CSV table of C-alpha atoms and ligand atoms in Angstrom, one decimal:
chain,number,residue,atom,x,y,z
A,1,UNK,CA,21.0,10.8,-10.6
A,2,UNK,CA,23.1,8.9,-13.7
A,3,UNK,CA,26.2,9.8,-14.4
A,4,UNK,CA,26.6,9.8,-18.1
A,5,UNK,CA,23.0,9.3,-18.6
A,6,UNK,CA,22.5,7.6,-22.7
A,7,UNK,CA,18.9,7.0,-23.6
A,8,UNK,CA,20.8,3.6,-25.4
A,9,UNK,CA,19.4,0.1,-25.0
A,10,UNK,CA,23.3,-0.6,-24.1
A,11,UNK,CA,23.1,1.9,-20.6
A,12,UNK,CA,20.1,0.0,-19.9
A,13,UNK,CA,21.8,-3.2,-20.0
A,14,UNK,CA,24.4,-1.5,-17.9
A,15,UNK,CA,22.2,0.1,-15.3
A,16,UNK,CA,20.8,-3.9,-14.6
A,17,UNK,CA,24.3,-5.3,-14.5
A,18,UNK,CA,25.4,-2.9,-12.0
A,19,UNK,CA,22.1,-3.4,-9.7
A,20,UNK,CA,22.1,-5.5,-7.1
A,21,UNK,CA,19.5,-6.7,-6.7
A,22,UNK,CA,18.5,-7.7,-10.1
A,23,UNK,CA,18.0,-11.7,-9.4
A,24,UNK,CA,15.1,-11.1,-7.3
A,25,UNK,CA,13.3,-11.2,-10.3
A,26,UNK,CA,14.1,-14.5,-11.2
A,27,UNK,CA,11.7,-15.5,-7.9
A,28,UNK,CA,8.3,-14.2,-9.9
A,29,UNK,CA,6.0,-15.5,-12.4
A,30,UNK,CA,5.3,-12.8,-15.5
A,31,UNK,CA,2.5,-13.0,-16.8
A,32,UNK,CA,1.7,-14.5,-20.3
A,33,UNK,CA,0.3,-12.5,-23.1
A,34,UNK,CA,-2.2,-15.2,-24.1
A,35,UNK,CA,-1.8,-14.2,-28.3
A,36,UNK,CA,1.6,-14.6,-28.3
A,37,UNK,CA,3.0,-16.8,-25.6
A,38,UNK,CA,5.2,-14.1,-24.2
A,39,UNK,CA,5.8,-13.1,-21.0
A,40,UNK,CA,4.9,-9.1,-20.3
A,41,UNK,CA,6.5,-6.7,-19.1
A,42,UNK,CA,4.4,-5.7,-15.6
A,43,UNK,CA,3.9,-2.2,-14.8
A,44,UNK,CA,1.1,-2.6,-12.5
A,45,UNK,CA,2.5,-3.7,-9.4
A,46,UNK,CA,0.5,-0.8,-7.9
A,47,UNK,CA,-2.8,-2.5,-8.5
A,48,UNK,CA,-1.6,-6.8,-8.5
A,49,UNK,CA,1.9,-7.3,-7.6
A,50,UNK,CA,3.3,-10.6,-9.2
A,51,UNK,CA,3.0,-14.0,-7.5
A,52,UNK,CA,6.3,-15.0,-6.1
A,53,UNK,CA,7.5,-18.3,-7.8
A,54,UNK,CA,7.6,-19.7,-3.8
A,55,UNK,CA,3.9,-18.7,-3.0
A,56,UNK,CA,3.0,-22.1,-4.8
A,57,UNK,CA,5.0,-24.3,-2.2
A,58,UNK,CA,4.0,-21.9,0.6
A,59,UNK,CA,0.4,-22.7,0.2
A,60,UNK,CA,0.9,-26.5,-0.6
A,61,UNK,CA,2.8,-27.2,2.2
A,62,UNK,CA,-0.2,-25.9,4.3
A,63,UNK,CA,-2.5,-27.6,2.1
A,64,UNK,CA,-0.2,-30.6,2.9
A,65,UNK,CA,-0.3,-29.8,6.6
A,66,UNK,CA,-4.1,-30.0,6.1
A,67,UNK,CA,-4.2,-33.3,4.4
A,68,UNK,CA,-2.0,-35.2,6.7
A,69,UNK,CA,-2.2,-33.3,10.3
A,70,UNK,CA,-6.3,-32.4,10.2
A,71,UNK,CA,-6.7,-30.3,13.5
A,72,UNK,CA,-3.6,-30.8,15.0
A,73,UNK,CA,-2.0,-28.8,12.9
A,74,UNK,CA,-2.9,-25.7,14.6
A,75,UNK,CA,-0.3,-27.0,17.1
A,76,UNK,CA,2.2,-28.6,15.4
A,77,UNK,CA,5.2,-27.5,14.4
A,78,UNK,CA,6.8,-25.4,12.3
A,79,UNK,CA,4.4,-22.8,11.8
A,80,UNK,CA,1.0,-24.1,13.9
A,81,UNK,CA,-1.7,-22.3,12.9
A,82,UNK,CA,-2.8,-21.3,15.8
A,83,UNK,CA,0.1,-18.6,15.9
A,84,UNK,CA,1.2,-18.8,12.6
A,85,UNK,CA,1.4,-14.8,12.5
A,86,UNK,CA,4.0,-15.1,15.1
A,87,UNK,CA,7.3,-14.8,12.8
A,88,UNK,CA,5.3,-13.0,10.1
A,89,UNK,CA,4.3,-9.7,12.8
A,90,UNK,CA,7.8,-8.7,12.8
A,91,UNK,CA,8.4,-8.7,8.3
A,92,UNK,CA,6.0,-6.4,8.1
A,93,UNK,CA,6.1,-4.4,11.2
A,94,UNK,CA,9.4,-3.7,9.6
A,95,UNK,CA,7.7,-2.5,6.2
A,96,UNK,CA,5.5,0.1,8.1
A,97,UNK,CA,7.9,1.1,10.8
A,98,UNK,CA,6.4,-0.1,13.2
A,99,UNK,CA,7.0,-2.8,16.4
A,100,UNK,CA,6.0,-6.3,15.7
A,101,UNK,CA,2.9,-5.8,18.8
A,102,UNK,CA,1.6,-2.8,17.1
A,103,UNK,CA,0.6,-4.6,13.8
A,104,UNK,CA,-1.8,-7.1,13.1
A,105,UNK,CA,-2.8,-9.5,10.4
A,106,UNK,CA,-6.6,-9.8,9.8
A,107,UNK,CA,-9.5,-9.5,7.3
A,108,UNK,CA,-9.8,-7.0,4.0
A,109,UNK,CA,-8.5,-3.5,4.2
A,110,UNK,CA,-11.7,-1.6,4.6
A,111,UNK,CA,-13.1,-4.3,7.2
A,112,UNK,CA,-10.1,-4.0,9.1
A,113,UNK,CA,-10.7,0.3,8.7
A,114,UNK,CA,-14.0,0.4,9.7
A,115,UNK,CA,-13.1,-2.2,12.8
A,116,UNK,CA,-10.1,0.4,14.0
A,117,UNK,CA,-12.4,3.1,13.6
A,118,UNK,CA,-15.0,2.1,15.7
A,119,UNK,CA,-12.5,2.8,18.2
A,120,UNK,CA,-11.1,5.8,17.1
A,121,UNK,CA,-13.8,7.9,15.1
A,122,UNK,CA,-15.7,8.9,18.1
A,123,UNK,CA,-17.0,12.3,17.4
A,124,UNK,CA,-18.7,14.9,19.3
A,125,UNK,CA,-21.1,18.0,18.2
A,126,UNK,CA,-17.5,19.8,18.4
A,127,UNK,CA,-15.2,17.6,16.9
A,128,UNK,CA,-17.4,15.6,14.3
A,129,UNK,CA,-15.4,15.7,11.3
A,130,UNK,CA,-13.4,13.3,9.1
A,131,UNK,CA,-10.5,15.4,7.1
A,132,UNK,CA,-9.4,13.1,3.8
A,133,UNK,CA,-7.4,13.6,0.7
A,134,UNK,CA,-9.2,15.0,-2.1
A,135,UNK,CA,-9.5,12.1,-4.5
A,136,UNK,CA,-8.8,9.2,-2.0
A,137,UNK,CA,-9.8,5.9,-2.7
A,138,UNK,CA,-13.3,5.1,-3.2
A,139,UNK,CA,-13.7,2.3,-0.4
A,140,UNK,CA,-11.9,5.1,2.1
A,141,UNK,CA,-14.4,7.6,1.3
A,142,UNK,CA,-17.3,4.9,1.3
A,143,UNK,CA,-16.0,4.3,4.6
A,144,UNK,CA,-15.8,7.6,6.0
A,145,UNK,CA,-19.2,8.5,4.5
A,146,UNK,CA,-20.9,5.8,6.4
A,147,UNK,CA,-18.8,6.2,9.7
A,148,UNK,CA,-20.3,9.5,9.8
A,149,UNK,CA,-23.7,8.5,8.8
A,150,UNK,CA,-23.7,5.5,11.1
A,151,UNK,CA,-22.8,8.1,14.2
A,152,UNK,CA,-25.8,10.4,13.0
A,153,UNK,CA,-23.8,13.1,11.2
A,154,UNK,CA,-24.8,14.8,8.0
A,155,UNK,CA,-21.8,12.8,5.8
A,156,UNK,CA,-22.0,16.0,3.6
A,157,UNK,CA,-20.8,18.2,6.5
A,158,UNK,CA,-19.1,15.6,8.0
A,159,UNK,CA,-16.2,14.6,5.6
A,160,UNK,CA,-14.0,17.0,4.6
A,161,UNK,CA,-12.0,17.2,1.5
A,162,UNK,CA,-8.3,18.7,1.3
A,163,UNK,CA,-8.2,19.6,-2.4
A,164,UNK,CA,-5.4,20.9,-4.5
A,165,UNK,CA,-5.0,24.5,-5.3
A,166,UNK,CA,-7.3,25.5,-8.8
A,167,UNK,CA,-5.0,23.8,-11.9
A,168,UNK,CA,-3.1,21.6,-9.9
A,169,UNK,CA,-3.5,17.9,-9.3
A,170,UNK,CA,-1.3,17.7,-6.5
A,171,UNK,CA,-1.9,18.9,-2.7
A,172,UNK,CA,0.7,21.3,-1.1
A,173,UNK,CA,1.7,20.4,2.5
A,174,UNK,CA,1.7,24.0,3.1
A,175,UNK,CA,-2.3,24.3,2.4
A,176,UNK,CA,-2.8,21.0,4.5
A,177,UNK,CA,-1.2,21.8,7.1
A,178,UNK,CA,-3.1,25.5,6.8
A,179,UNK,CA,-6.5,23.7,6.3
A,180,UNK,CA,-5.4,21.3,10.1
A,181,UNK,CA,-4.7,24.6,11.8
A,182,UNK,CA,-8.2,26.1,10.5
A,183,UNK,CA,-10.2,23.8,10.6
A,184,UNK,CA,-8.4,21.1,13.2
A,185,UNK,CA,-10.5,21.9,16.6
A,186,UNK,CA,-13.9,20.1,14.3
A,187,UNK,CA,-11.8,17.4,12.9
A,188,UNK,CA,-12.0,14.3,14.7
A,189,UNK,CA,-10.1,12.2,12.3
A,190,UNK,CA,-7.3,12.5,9.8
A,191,UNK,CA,-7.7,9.6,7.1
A,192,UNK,CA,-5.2,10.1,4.8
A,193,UNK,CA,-3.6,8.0,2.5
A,194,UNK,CA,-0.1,8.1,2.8
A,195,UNK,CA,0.5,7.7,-1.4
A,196,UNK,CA,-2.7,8.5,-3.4
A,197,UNK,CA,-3.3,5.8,-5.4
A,198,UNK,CA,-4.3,8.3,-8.3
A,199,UNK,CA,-1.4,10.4,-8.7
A,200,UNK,CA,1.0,8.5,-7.0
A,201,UNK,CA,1.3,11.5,-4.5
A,202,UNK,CA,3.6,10.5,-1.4
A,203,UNK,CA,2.3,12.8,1.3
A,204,UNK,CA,4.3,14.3,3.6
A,205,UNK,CA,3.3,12.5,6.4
A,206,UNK,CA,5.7,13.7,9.6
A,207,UNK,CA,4.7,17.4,9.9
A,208,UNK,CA,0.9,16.6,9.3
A,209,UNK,CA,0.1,13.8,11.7
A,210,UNK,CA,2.3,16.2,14.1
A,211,UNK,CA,0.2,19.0,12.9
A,212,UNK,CA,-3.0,17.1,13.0
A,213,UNK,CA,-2.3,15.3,17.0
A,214,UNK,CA,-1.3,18.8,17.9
A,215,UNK,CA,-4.7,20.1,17.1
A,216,UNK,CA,-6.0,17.1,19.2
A,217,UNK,CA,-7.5,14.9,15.9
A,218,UNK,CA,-7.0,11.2,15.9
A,219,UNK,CA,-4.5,10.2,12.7
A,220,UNK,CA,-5.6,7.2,10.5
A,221,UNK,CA,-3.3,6.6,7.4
A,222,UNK,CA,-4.8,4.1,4.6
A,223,UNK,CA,-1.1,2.8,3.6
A,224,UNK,CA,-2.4,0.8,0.9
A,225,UNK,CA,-0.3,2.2,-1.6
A,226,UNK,CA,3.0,2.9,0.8
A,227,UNK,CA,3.1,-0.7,2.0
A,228,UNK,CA,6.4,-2.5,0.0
A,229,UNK,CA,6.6,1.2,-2.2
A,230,UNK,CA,8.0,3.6,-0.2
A,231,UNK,CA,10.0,3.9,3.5
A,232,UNK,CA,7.2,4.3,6.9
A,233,UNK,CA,7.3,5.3,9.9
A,234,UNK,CA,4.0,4.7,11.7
A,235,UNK,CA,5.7,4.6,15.5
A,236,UNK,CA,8.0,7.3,15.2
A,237,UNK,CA,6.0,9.6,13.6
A,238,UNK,CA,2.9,8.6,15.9
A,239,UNK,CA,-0.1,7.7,14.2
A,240,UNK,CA,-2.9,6.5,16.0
A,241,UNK,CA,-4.0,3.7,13.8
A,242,UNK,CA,-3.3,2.3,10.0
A,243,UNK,CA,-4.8,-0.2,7.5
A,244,UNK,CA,-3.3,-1.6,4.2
A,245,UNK,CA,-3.5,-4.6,1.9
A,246,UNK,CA,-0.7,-6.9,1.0
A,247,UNK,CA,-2.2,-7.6,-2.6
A,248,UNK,CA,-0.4,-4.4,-4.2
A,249,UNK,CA,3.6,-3.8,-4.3
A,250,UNK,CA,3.4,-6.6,-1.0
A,251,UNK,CA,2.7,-9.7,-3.7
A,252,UNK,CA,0.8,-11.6,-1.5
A,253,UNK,CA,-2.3,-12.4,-4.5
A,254,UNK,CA,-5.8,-11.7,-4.9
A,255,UNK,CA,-7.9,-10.6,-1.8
A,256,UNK,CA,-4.7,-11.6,0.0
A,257,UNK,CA,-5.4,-11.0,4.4
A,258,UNK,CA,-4.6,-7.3,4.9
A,259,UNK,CA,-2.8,-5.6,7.6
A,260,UNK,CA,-3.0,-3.1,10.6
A,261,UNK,CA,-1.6,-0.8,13.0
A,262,UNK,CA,-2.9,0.2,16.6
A,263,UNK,CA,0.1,2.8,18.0
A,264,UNK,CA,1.7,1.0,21.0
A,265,UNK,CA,0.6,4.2,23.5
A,266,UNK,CA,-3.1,2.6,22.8
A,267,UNK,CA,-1.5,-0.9,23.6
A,268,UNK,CA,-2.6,-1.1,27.3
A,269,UNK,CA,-6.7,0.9,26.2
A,270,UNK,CA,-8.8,-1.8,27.2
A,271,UNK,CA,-11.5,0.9,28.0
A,272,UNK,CA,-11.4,1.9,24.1
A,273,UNK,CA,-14.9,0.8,22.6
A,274,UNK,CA,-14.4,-2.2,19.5
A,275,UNK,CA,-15.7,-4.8,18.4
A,276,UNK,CA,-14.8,-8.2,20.2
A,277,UNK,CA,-14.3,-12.0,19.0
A,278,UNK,CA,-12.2,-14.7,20.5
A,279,UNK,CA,-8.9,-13.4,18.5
A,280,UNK,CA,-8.8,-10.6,20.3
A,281,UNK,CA,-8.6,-12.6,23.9
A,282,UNK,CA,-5.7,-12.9,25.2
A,283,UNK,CA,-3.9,-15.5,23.6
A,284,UNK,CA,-2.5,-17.5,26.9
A,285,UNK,CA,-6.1,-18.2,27.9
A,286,UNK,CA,-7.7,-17.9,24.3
A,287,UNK,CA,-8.7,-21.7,24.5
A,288,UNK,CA,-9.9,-22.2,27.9
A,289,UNK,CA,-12.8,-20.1,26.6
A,290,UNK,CA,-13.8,-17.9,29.4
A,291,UNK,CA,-17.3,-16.4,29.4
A,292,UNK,CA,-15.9,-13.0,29.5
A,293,UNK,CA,-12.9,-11.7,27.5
A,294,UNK,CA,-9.8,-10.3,28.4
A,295,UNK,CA,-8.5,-8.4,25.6
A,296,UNK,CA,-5.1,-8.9,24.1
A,297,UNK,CA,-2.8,-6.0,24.4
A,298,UNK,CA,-1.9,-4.2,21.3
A,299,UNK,CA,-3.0,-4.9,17.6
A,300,UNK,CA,-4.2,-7.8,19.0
A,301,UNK,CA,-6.6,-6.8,20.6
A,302,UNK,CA,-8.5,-6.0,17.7
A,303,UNK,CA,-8.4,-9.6,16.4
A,304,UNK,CA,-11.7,-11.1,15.5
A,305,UNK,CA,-11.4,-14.1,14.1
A,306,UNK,CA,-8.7,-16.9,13.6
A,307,UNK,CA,-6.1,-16.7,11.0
A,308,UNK,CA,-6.8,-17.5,7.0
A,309,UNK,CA,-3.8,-19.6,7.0
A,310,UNK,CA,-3.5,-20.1,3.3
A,311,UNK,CA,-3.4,-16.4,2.2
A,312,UNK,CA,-0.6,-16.0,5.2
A,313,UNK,CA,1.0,-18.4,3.3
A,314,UNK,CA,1.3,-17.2,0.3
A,315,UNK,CA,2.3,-13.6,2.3
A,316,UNK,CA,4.9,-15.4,4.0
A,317,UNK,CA,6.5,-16.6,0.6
A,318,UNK,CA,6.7,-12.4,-0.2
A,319,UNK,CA,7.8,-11.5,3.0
A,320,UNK,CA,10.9,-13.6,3.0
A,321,UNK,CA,11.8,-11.9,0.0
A,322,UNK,CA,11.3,-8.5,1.1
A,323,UNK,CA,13.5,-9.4,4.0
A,324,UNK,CA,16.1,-10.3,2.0
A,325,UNK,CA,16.4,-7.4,-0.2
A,326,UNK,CA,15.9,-4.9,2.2
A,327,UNK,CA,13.5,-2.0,1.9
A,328,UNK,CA,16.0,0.4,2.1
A,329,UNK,CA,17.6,-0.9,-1.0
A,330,UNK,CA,14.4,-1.4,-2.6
A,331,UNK,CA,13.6,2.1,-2.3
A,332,UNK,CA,17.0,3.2,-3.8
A,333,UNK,CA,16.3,1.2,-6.7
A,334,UNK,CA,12.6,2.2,-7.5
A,335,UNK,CA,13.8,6.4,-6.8
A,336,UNK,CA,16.1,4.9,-10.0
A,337,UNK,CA,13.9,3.5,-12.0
A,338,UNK,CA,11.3,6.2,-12.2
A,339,UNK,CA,13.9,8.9,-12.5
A,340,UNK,CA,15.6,6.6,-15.4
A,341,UNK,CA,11.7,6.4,-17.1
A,342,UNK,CA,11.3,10.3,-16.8
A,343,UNK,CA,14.7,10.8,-18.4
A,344,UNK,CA,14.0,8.5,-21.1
A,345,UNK,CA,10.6,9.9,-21.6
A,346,UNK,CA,12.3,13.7,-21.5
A,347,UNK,CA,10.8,15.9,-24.7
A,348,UNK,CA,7.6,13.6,-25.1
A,349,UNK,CA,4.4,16.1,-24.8
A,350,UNK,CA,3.2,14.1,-21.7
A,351,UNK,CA,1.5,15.8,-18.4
A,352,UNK,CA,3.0,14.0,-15.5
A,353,UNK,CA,1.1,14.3,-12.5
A,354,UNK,CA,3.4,12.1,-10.2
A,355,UNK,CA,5.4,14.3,-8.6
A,356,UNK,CA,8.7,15.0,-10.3
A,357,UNK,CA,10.9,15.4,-6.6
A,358,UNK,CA,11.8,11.7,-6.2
A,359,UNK,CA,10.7,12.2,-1.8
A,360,UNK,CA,7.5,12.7,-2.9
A,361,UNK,CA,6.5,9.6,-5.0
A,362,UNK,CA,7.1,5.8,-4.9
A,363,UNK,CA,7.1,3.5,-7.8
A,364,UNK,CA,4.2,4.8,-9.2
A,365,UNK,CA,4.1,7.6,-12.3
A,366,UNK,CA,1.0,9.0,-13.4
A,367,UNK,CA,0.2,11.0,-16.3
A,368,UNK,CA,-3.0,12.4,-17.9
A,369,UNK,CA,-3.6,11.4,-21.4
A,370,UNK,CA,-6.1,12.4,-23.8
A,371,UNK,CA,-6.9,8.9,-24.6
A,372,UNK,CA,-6.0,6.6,-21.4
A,373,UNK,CA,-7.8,3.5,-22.6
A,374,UNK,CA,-6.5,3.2,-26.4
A,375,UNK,CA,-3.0,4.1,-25.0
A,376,UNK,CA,-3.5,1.2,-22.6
A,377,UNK,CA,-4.6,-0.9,-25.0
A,378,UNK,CA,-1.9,-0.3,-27.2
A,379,UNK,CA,1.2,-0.6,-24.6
A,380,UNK,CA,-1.0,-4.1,-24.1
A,381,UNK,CA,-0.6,-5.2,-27.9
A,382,UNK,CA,3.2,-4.0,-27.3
A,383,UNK,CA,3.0,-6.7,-24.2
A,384,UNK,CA,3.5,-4.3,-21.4
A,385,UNK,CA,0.8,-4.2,-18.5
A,386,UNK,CA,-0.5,-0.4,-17.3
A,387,UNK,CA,-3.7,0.7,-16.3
A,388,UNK,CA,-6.2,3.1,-16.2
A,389,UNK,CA,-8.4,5.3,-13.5
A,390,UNK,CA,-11.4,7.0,-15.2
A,391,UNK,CA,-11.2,8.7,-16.8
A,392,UNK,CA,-7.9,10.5,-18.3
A,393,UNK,CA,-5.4,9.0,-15.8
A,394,UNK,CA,-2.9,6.6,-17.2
A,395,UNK,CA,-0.8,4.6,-14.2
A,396,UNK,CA,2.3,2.6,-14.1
A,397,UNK,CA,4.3,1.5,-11.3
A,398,UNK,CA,7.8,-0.2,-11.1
A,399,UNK,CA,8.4,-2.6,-8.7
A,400,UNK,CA,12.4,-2.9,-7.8
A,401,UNK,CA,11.7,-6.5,-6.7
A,402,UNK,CA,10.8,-8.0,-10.3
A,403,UNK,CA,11.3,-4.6,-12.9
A,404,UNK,CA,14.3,-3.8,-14.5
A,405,UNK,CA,15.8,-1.3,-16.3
A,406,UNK,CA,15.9,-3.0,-19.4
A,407,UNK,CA,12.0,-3.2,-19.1
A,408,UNK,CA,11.3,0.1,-18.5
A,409,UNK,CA,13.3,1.6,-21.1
A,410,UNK,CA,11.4,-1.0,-23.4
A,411,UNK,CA,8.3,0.5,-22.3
A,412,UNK,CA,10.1,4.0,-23.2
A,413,UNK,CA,10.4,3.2,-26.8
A,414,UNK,CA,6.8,2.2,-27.0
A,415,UNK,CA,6.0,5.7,-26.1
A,416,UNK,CA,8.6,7.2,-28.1
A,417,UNK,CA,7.0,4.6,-31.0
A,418,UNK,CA,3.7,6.1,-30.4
A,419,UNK,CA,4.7,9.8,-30.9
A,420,UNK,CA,7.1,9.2,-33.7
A,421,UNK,CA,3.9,7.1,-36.0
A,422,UNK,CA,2.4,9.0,-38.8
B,501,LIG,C1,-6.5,-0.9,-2.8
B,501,LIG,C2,-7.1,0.0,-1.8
B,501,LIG,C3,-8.3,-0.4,-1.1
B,501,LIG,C4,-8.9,-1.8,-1.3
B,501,LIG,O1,-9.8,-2.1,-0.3
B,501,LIG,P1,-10.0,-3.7,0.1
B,501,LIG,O2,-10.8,-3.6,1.3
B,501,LIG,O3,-8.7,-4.3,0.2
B,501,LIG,O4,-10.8,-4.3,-1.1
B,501,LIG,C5,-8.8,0.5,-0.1
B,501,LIG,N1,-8.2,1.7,0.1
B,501,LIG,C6,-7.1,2.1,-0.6
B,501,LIG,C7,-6.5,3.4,-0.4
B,501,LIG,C8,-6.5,1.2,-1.6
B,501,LIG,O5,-5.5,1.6,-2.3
């Protein structure tokens, strides 16, 4: 991956100079350690990404638009309200691989879950099951747990785990795609996450939705953790439907409106059972407000409510950005920077759990640690940002928009420090 590969603070320099796209971090704020006045080095893009130094002027200019249009600025240009999604469908359709009809902007991530799955969790005394990750993310699992419950199932029996072999912490694609053909004719929907936010685990998504839509289940992925980390393909590899926030690697802020995906061959199913507001009417005849509805084809059609303009806002600040740097480039850079951080971190007694083939992770690296909290503690005294999932599971992520390699090999010698200390 380097040629000529020095552990040196002067390679490091090197690797940043040659990297182009190293400005983009000049276009977000670090955060201040608040003992010293410093800014911190921020490895925990996976959980918070950084506020984009044009967020600010994204919201106040809405905020403005508030102040001096009142209502009318739903339709007044540039960017009425009313369709202010319009230009923003496109960025991240891009980001998931997907066409700007099939995604939507709306809601949290587990609203907008249990919204899609109303129409596409419909089991049957046959086909009742929901097949997850082992170790997914709480509010998935919450989710699926009540989905089942709410359709009169026995959650217990209903929601199936795909867990790694005995000693491992990662799941084979051979074994899940063993567990689909077993077990596929009672599954009635895949949830899977497409990276585990855990260990960072990039599953391999193309042969198991095949395997999973070839076995007749409907494929949900959670791309929480994918969005803005790592290259999709929802519409090519033809997932049924997909959710994801745009708080984590997407740097849109806290609670920021999250993000779906409705494949386009369900564009035209109107007979699909959901639930129904005025967003999802058909946006040419939204405001003569007819009695009865006539859905929106595609995403859109699962709309609810109109848009939280301030929090697309603050997304469209980050989008522009991802635009311009391209999320094929960014990908390049952040296969870089965590093979540069394993390198440096070569010979350290540390149990990675990320995997260590670069197509099978994204920015994230996570290793078990006898102590995750002190060790967190102290990369915080050091003023470096990680974090920690209860209870041995130490996590950082780079994010090729705003981390150099400069700061992760400075978050190398911390380690190093930590190891070499009497
Ligand atoms: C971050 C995350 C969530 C968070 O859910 P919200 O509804 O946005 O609070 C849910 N699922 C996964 C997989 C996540 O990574």
């Amino acid at each position: 991956m380097f040629l000529n590969f020095r552990p040196d603070e002067t390679f490091a320099r090197e690797l940043d100079r040659a990297d182009e796209l190293a400005d983009f971090r000049t276009h977000f704020h670090f955060p201040v350690n608040p003992a010293t006045g410093k800014l911190q080095l921020y490895f925990c893009g996976h959980s918070l990404g950084l506020q984009p130094v044009a967020a600010r002027q994204a919201v106040l200019t809405e905020l403005d638009r508030w102040a001096s249009l009142g209502v009318a600025g739903h339709f007044t240009p540039p960017h009425p309200w009313a369709d202010y999604d319009a230009d923003l469908r496109p960025l991240v359709a891009e980001l998931v691989g997907a066409q700007p009809d099939e995604v939507a902007l709306a809601n949290g991530l587990t609203v907008n879950l249990h919204l899609l799955l109303a129409s596409f969790y419909r089991p049957t005394r046959e086909r009742f099951k929901i097949l997850m990750e082992a170790r997914a993310f709480p509010s998935d699992r919450y989710a699926a747990l009540s989905q089942a419950a709410f359709h009169g199932f026995d959650p217990r029996e209903a929601v199936v785990e795909m867990r790694p072999r005995p000693g491992e912490d990662l799941l084979r694609t051979e074994d899940m795609l063993e567990q689909l053909e077993r077990e596929g004719d009672q599954v009635a929907l895949l949830l899977l996450g497409a990276v585990n936010y855990a260990t960072g685990q990039f599953f391999e998504l193309a042969p198991l939705v095949a395997q999973a839509r070839a076995k007749g289940c409907v494929v949900c992925i959670d791309a929480a953790h994918a969005i803005g980390n790592v290259p999709l393909a929802l519409h090519d590899w033809d997932v049924d439907c997909a959710v994801w926030c745009h708080y984590k690697y997407v740097n849109a802020g806290p609670g920021a409106v999250g993000g779906y995906f409705v494949h386009a061959r369900h564009a035209q199913r109107f007979d699909l059972p959901r639930f129904v507001g005025w967003w999802g009417h058909r946006a040419d005849t939204r405001f003569l407000m007819p009695d009865t509805y006539e859905l929106a084809a595609g995403a859109a059609g699962w709309q609810l409510s109109n848009l939280p303009i301030l929090s697309l806002a603050a997304l469209r600040a980050s989008l522009d950005l991802f635009h311009r740097a391209r999320m094929a480039r960014l990908r390049a850079k952040a296969v870089r920077l965590t093979a540069y951080a394993l390198a440096l971190l070569d010979g350290l007694p540390l149990q990675l759990i990320t995997p260590r083939d670069p197509a099978a992770r994204g920015g994230q690296l996570s290793w078990r640690v006898p102590e995750a909290r002190p060790l967190a503690a102290w990369f915080q005294e050091q003023g470096m940002i990680v974090d920690v999932r209860e209870p041995d599971i130490l996590r950082m992520a780079v994010a090729p928009l705003y981390t150099s390699f400069h700061d992760v090999w400075q978050l190398a010698q911390v380690w190093r420090a930590r190891f070499t200390r009497t």
